[in-house]
Coordinates of C-alpha atoms and ligand atoms in Angstrom, one line a residue:
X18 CA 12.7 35.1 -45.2
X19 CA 13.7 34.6 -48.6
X20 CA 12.5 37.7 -51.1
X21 CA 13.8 36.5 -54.3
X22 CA 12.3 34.6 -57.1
X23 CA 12.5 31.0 -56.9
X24 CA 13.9 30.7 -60.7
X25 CA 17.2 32.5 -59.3
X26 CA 17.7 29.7 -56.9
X27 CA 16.7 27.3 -59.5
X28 CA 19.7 28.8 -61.0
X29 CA 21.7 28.9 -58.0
X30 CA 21.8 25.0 -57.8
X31 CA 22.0 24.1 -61.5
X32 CA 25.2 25.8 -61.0
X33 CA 26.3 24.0 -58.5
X34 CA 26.3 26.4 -55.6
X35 CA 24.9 25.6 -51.9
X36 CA 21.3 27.2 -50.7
X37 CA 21.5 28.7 -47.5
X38 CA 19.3 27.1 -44.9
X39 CA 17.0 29.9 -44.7
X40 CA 16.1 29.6 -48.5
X41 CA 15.7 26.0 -47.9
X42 CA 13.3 26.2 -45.3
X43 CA 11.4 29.0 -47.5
X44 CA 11.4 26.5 -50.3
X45 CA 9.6 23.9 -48.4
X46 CA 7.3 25.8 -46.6
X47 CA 6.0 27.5 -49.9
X48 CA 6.2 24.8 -51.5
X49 CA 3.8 23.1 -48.8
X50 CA 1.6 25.5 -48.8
X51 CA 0.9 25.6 -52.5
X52 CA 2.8 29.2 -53.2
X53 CA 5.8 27.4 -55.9
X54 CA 4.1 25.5 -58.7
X55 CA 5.1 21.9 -59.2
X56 CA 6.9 23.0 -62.3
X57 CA 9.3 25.0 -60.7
X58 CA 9.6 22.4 -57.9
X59 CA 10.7 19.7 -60.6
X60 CA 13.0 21.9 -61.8
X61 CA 15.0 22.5 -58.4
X62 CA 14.5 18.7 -57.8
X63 CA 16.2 17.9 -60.9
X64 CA 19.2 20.3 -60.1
X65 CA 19.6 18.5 -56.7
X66 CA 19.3 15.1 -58.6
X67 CA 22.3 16.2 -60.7
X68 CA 24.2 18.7 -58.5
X69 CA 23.6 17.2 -55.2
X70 CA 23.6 18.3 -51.7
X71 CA 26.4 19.0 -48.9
X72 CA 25.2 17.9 -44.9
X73 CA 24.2 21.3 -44.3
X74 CA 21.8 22.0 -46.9
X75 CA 20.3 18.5 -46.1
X76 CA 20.0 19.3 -42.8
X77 CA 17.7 22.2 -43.7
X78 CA 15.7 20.1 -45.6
X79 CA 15.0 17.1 -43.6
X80 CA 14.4 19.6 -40.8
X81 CA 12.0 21.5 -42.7
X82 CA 9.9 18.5 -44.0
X83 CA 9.5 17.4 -40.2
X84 CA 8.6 20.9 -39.0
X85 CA 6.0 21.2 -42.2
X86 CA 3.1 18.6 -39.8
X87 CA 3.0 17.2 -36.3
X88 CA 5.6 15.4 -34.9
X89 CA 4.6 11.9 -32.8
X90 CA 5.0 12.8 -29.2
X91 CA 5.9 8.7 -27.6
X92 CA 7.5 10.2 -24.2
X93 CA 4.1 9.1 -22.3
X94 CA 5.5 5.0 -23.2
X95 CA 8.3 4.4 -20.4
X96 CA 12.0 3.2 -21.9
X97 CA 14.0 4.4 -24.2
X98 CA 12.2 3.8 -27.9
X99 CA 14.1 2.8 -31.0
X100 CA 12.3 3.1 -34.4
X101 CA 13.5 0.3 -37.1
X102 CA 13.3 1.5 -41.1
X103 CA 14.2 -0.3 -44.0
X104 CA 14.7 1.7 -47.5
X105 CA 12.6 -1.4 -48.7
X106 CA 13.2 -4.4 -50.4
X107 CA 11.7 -7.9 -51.7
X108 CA 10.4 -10.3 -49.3
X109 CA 11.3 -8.4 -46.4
X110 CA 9.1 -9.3 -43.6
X111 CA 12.0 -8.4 -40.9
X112 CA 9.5 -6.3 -38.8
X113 CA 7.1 -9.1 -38.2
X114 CA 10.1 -10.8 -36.4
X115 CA 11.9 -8.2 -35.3
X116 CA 9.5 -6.2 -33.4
X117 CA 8.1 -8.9 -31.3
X118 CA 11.7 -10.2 -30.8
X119 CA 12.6 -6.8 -29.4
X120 CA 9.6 -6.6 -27.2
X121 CA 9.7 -9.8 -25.4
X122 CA 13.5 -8.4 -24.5
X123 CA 11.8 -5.8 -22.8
X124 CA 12.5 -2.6 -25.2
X125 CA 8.9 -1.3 -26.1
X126 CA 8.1 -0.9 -29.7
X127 CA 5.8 1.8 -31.0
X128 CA 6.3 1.6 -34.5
X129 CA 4.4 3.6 -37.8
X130 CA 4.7 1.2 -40.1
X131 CA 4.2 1.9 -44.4
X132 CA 2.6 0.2 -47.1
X133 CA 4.3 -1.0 -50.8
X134 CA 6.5 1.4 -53.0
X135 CA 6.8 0.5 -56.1
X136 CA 8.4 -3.1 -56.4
X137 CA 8.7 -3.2 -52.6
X138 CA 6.3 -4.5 -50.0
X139 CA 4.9 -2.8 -47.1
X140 CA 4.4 -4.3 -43.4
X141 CA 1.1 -2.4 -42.7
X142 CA -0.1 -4.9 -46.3
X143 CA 1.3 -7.7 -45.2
X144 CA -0.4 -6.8 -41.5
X145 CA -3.7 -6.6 -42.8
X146 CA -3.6 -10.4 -44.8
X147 CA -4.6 -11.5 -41.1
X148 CA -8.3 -11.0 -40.7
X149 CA -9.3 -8.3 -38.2
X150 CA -6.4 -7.3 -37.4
X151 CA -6.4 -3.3 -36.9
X152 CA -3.8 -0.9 -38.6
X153 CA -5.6 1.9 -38.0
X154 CA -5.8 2.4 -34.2
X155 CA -6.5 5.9 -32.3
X156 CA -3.4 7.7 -30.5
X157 CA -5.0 6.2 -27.2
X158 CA -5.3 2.6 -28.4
X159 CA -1.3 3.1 -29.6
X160 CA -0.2 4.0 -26.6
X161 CA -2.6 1.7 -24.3
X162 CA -1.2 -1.7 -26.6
X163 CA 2.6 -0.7 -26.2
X164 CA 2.3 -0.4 -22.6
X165 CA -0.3 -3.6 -22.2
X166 CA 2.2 -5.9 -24.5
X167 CA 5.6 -3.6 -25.6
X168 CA 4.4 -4.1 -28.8
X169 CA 2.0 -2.1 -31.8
X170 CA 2.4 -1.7 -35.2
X171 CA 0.3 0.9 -36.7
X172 CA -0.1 2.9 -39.8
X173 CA 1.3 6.6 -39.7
X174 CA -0.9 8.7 -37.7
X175 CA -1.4 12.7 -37.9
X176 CA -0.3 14.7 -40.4
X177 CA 3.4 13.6 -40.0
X178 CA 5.8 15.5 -42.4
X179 CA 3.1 16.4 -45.1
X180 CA 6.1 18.4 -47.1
X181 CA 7.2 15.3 -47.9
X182 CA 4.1 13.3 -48.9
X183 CA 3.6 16.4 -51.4
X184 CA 7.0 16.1 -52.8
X185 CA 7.2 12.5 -52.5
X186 CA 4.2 12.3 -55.3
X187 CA 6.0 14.8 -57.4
X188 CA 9.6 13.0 -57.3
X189 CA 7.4 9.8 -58.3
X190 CA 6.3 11.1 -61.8
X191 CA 9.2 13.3 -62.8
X192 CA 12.2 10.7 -62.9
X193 CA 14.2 12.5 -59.2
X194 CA 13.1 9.4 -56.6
X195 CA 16.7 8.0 -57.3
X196 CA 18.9 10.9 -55.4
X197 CA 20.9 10.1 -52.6
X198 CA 20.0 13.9 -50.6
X199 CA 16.0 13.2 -51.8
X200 CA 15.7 9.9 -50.6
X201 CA 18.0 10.3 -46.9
X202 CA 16.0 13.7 -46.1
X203 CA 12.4 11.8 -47.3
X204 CA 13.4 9.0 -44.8
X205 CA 14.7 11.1 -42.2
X206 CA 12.3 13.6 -41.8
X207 CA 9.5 11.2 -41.1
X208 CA 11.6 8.8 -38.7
X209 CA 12.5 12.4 -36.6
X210 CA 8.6 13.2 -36.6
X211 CA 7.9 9.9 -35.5
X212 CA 9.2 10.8 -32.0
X213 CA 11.4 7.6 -31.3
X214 CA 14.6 7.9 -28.9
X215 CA 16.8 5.9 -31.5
X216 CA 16.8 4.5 -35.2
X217 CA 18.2 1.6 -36.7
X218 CA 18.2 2.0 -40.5
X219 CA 18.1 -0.8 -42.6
X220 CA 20.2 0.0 -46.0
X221 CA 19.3 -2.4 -48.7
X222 CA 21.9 -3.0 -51.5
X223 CA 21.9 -4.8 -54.4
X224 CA 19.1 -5.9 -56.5
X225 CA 15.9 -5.8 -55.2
X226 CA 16.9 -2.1 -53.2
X227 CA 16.3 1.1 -54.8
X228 CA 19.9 2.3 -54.2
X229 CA 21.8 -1.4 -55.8
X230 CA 25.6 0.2 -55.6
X231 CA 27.2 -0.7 -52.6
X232 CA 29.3 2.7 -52.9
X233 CA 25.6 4.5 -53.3
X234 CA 24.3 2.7 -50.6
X235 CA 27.2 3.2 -48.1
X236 CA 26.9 6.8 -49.3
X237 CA 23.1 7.0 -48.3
X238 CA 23.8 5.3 -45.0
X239 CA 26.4 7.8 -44.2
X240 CA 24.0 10.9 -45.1
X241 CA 20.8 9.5 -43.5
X242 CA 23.6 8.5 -39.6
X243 CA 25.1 12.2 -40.5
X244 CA 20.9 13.6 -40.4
X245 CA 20.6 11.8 -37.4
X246 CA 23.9 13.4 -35.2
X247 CA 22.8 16.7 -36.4
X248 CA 19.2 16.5 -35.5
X249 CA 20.6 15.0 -31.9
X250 CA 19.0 11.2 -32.7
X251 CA 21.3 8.2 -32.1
X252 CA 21.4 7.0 -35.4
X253 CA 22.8 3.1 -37.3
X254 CA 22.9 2.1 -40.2
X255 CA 22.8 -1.5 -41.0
X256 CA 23.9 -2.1 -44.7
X257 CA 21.9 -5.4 -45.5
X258 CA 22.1 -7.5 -48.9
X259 CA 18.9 -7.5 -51.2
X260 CA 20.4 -9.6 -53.7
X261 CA 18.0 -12.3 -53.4
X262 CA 14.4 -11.9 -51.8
X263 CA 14.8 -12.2 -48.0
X264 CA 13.4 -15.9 -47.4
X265 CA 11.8 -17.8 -49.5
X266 CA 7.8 -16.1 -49.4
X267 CA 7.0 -12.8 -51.5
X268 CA 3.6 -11.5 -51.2
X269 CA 1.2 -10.5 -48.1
X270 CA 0.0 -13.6 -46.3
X271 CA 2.5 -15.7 -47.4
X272 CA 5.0 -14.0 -45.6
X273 CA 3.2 -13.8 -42.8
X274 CA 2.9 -17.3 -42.7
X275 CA 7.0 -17.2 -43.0
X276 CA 7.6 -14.9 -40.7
X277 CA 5.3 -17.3 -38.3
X278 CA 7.5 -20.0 -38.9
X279 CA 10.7 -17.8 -38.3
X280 CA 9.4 -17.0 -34.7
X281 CA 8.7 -20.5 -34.2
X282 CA 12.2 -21.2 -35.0
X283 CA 11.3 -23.0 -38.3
X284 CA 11.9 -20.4 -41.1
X285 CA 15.2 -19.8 -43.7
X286 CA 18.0 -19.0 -42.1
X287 CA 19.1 -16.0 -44.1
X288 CA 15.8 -14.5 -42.9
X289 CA 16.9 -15.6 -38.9
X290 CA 20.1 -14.2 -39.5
X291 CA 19.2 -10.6 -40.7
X292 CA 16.3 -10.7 -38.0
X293 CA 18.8 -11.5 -35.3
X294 CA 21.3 -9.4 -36.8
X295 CA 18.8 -6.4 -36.6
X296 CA 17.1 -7.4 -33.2
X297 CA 21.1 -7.5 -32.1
X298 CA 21.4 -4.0 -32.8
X299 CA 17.7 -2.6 -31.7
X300 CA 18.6 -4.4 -28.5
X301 CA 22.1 -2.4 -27.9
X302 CA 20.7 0.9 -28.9
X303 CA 17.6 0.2 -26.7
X304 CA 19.4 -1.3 -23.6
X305 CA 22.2 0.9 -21.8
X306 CA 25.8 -0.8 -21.8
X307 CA 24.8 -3.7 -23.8
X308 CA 27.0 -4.2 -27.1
X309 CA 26.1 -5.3 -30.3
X310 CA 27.0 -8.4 -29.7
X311 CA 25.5 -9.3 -26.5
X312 CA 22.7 -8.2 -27.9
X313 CA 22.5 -10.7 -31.0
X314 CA 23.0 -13.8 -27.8
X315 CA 20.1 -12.1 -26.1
X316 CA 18.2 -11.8 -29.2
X317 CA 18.9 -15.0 -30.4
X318 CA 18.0 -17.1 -26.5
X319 CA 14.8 -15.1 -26.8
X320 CA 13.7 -16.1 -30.5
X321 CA 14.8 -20.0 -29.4
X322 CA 12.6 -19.5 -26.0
X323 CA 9.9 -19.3 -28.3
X324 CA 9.2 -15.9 -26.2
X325 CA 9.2 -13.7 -29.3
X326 CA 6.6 -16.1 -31.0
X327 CA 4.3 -15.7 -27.8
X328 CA 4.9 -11.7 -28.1
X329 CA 3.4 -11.5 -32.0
X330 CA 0.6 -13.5 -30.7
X331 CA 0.0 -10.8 -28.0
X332 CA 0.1 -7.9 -31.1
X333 CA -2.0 -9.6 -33.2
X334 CA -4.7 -10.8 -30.4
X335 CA -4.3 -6.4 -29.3
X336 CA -4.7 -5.2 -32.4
X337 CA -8.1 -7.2 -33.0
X338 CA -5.9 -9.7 -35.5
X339 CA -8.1 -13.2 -35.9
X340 CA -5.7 -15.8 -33.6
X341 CA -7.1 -18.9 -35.2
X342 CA -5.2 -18.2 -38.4
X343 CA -1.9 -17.8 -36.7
X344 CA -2.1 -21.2 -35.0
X345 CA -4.0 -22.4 -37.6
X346 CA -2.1 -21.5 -40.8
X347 CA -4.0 -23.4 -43.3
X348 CA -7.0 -21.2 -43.0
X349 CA -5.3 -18.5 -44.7
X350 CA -6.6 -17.6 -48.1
X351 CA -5.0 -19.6 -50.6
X352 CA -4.8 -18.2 -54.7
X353 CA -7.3 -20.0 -56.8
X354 CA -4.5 -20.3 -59.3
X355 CA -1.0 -21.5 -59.4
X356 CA 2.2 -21.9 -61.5
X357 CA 5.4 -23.6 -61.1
X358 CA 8.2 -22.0 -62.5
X359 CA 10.8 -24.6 -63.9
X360 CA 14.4 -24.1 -64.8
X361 CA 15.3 -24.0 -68.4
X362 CA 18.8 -25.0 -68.4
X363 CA 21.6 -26.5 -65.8
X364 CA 23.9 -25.0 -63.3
X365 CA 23.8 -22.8 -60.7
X366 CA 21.4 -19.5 -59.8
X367 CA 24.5 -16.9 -59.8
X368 CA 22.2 -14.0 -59.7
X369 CA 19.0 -12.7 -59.8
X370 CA 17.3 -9.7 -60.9
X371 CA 15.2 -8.9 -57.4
X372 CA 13.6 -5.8 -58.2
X373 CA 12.1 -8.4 -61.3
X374 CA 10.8 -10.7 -58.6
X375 CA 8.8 -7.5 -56.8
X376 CA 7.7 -6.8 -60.2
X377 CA 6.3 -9.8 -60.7
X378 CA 4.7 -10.5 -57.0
X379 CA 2.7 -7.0 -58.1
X380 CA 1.8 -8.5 -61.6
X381 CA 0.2 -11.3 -59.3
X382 CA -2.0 -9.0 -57.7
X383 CA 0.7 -8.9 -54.3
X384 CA 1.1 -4.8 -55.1
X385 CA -0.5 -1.8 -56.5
X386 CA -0.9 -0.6 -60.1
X387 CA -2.3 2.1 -59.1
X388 CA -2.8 4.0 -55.4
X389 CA -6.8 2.9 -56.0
X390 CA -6.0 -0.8 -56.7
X391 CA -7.1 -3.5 -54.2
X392 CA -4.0 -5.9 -53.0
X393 CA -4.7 -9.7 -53.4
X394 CA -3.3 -10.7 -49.7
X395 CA -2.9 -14.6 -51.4
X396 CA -1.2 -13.6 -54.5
X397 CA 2.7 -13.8 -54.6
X398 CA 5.7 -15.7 -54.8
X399 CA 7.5 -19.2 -53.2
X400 CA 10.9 -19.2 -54.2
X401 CA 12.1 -23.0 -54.3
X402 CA 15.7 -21.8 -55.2
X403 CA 18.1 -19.1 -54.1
X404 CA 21.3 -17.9 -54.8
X405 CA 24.0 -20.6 -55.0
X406 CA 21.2 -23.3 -55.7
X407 CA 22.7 -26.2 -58.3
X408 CA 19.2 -27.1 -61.1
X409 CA 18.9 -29.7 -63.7
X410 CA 16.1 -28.2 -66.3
X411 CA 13.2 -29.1 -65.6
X412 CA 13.9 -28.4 -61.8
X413 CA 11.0 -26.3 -60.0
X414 CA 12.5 -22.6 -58.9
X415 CA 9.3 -20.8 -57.9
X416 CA 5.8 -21.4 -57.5
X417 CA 3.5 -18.2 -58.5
X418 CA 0.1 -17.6 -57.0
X419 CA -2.4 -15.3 -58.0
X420 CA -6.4 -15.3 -58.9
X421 CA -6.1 -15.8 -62.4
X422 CA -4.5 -17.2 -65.5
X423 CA -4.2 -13.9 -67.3
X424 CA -1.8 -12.3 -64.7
X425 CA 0.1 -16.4 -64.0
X426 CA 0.6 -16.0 -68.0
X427 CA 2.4 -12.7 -67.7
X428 CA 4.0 -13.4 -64.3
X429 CA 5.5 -16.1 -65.8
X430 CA 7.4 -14.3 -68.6
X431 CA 8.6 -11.8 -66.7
X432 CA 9.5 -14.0 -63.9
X433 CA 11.5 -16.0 -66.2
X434 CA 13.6 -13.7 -67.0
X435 CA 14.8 -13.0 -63.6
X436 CA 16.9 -16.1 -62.9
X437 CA 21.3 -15.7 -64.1
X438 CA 22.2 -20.0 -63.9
X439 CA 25.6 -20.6 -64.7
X440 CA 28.2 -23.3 -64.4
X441 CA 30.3 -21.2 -62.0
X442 CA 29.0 -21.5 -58.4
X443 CA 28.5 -18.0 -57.0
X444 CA 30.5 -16.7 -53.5
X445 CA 28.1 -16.7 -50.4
X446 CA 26.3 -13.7 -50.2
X447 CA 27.4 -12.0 -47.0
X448 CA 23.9 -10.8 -45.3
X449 CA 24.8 -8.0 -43.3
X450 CA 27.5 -5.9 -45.8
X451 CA 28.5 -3.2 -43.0
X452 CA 27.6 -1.0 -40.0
X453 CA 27.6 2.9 -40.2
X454 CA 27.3 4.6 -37.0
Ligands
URA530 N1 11.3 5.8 -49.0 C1 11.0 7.0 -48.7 O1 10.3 7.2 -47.7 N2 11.4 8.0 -49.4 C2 12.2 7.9 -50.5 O2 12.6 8.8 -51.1 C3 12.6 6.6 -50.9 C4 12.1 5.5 -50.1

């Protein structure tokens, strides 16, 4: 029990010195329960934003945040149960692919899914651009669509590691989201209360990722595997690049629609790749014996079978999801407004600034301004170009979607300024970076 004041282990870490893992539990769970004010609190998360945190202090922490609620008990759904997270990104609709490529391999999937963050989508948004279909469903109705189809997606349910929510909110409004111990104990102590067997992390780097150094990135995959050992969860990192938007759709339903295609074996192939890439690795951790590789063949027979498509039809038709839209795609809602986006010089697209593009999708309506705001499901982005692209000016790049003039206006100008074309044709982007286990 800790009995000193909290300012003297404010101190403690502005100087650079490790808490001891009793104070850290204290810390959250007074924290939690209201007992340190938030100005205290900003203090000490300033001090860890600037003096860090070594694996045994973040330990404590993560293991404190997912003992402050209740933890997701998934041991009633046979087979072993591997949980996918992404620290988020631009046009990443991987789970829509993924998890019903998974399934139809025969490794259940009973996922808690999230909405938007900042520039980032969410799948539980994109989810609810098809009509009916139900993100909200009890425990039982979880459990009872896993073991019907090896497949639900769900928003969180219970009051999984409240701790964080709280501190979460207060990282978000005093400048300490970007730390490398905040953001791998955040992640990890609501993929532990979750209650899966296993967990494939998806690292972003680059751009469009909130961590865009590959060094910082690497460094957050190591922390968030090293969380993982300690806390006895088989843990992999999977570094992935988010210099471009994964795809070519940003924004709710049309990446649904994209990630419809993909399972029907007619989306972009960076989007396959990643999704087999991914699926590859869920598929090993999931499946005794079978290596990484195997599991990429097996992944990749399965999406070509056209088995995986037939497994998102069985989620969406479980989870009360309108089917008519899915074979149907034109009946989704289309923006009453549109923009193309032209290119105002020649050469080639040698970069782009991604977390710009997420910016703009939210401008369009495709993201919140504020946690009340309403998400336009149509609004968002087609990307006509990508990385490595040769233009002539005048060239379309993008097309921009939303419900009204004002916000095509201002997507425009910021979009615009999102595009690096140069004479000098870029090197490939390499799509999975590395593999931290
Ligand atoms: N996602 C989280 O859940 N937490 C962070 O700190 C950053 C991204």
């Amino acid at each position: 029990m800790q009995t000193g004041r909290f300012v003297d282990m404010i101190h403690k870490k502005k100087e650079g010195k490790p808490l001891e893992s009793q104070e850290i539990r204290d810390m959250v769970s007074r924290y939690a329960a209201g007992k340190i004010p938030d100005y205290q609190m900003s203090a000490m998360l300033m001090a860890i934003c600037f003096q860090g945190m070594n694996d045994e202090e973040l330990t404590a922490l993560t293991l404190a945040m997912r003992d402050s609620g209740e933890t997701a008990d998934l041991s009633g759904i046979p087979g072993i149960k591997v949980d996918k997270h992404s620290t988020g990104g631009v046009g990443d609709k991987t789970t829509l692919i993924v998890g019903p490529l998974v399934a139809a391999c025969g490794v259940p999937v009973a996922k808690m899914s999230g909405r938007g963050l900042g520039f980032t989508g969410g799948t539980l948004d994109k989810l609810e651009s098809i009509p009916g279909f139900r993100i909200d469903l009890t425990e039982e109705e979880f459990f009872r669509a896993v073991r019907a189809s090896g497949i639900s997606v769900i928003g969180q349910t219970g009051n999984l590691a409240p701790a964080d929510k709280k501190l979460y909110a207060l990282r978000d409004v005093t400048g300490t989201v970007e730390s490398i111990p905040l953001i791998a104990s955040s992640i990890m102590s609501k993929k532990l209360a979750a209650g899966s067997d296993k967990i494939l992390l998806d690292v972003t780097t680059g751009s469009g990722a909130f961590i865009k150094d590959l060094e910082q990135s690497r460094e957050l995959a190591r922390r968030m595997t090293a969380i993982g050992r300690g806390a006895g969860r088989e843990t992999v990192a999977m570094l992935t690049s988010m210099e471009e938007p994964l795809g070519f759709a940003v924004g709710n339903n049309l990446e649904v629609k994209e990630a419809i295609k993909t399972l029907r074996g007619e989306g972009p192939e960076d989007l396959r790749e990643i999704c087999l890439a991914l699926a590859g690795m869920m598929l090993s951790l999931g499946k005794e014996g079978l290596s990484y590789k195997e599991g990429r063949s097996l992944a990749e027979e399965t999406l070509d079978s056209g088995a995986a498509y037939g497994k998102f039809l069985d989620m969406v038709e479980g989870q009360g999801g309108d089917l008519s839209y899915i074979e149907n795609m034109d009946k989704f809602q289309r923006a009453a407004c549109e923009r193309e986006l032209t290119a105002g010089e020649e050469g080639y697209i040698s970069s782009m600034d991604t977390e710009g593009i997420g910016i703009t999708a939210g401008i369009l309506g495709a993201g919140r301004e504020t946690k009340e705001s309403v998400i336009d499901h149509s609004a968002g982005i087609v990307m006509k170009k990508k990385i490595g692209d040769w233009v002539r000016r005048g060239d379309a790049i993008a097309v921009l979607y939303s419900s009204g003039e004002d916000k095509l206006h201002r997507a425009e100008r910021c979009m615009q300024r999102c595009y690096t074309i140069s004479d000098r044709r870029p090197e490939p982007l390499k799509l999975v970076v590395d593999i931290i286990r």
